[in-house]
Short mmCIF file of C-alpha atoms in Angstrom, two decimals:
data_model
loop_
_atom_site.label_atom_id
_atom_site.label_comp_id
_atom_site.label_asym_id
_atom_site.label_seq_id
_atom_site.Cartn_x
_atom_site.Cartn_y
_atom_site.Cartn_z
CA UNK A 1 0.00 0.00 0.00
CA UNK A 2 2.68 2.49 0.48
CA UNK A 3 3.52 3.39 -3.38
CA UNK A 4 1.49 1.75 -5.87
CA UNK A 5 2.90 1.67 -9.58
CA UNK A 6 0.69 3.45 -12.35
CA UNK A 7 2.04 0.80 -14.91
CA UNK A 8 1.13 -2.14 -12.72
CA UNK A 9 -2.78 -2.21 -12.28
CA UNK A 10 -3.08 -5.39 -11.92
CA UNK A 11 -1.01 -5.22 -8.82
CA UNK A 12 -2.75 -2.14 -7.34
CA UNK A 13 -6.17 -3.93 -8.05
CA UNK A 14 -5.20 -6.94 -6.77
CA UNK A 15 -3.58 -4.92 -3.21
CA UNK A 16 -6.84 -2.56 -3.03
CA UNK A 17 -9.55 -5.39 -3.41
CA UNK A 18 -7.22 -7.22 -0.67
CA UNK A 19 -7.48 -4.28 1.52
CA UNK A 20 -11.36 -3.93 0.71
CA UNK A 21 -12.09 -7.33 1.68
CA UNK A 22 -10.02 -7.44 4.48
CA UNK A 23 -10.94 -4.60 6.39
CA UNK A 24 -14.17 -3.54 4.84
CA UNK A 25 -15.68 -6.84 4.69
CA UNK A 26 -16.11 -6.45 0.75
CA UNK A 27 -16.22 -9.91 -0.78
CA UNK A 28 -13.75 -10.25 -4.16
CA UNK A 29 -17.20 -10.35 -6.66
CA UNK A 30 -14.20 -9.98 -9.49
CA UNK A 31 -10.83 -10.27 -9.98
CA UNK A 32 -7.94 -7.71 -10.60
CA UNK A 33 -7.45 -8.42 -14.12
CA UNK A 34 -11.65 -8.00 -14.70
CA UNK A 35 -11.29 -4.57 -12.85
CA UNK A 36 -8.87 -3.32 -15.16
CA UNK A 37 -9.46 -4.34 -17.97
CA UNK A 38 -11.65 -1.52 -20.36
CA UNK A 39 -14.24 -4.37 -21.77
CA UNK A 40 -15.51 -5.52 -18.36
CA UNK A 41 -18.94 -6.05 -17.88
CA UNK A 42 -20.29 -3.39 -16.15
CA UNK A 43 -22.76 -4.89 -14.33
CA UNK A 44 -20.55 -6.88 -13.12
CA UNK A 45 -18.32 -3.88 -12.02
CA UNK A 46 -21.61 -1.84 -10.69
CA UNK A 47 -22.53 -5.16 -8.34
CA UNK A 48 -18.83 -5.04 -6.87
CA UNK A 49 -18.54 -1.19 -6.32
CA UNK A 50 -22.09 -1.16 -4.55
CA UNK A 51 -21.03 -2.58 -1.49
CA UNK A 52 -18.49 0.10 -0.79
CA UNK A 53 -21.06 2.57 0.32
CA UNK A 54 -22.51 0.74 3.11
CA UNK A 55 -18.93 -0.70 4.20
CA UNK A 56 -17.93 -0.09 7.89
CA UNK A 57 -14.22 -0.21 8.51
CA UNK A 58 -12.57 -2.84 11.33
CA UNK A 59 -10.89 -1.33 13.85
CA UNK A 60 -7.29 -1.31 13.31
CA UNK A 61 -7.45 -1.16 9.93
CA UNK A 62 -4.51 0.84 8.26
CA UNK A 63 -5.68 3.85 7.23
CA UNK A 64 -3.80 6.75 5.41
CA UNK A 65 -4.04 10.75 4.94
CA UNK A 66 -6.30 11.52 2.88
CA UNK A 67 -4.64 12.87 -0.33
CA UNK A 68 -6.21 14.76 -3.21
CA UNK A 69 -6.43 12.56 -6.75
CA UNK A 70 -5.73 15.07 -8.78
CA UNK A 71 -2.14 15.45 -10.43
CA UNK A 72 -0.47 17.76 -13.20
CA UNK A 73 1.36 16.21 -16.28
CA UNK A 74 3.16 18.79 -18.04
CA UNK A 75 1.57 21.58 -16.50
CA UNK A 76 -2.20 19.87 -17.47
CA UNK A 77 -4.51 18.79 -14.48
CA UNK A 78 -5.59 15.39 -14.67
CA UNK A 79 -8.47 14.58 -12.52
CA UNK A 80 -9.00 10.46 -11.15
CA UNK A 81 -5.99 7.73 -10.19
CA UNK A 82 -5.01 5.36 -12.98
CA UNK A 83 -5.90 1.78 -11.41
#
């Protein structure tokens, strides 16, 4: 969790679904490589992101600072994180 790698979604899917399911109880409905991938069915994708809203978090779970999403690229805003 400490730096994840824009070029590796897989990976960072893979880490943040752990970390959902883990500590927010959020069952793996899909896996990494359906998550990132551009073609995935978005039903499927609208099932698995539904639960987050109701999610309560365990105590002791490692949370961070809250950080803002949005970055500049040669001097352009981009708004979102690349999974």
């Amino acid at each position: 969790m400490e730096d994840w790698d824009p070029k590796d979604g897989v990976q960072n899917a893979s880490e943040a679904m752990g970390l959902a399911d883990d500590w927010l109880n959020i069952p793996q409905l899909i896996k990494p490589e359906e998550i990132v991938n551009p073609n995935i069915d978005e039903q499927s994708m609208m099932t698995y992101l539904s639960q987050y809203p109701n999610a309560k978090i365990k105590p002791g779970a490692p949370l961070r600072p809250r950080t803002s999403p949005n970055k500049y690229v040669n001097n352009k805003k981009l708004i979102g994180i690349k999974v």
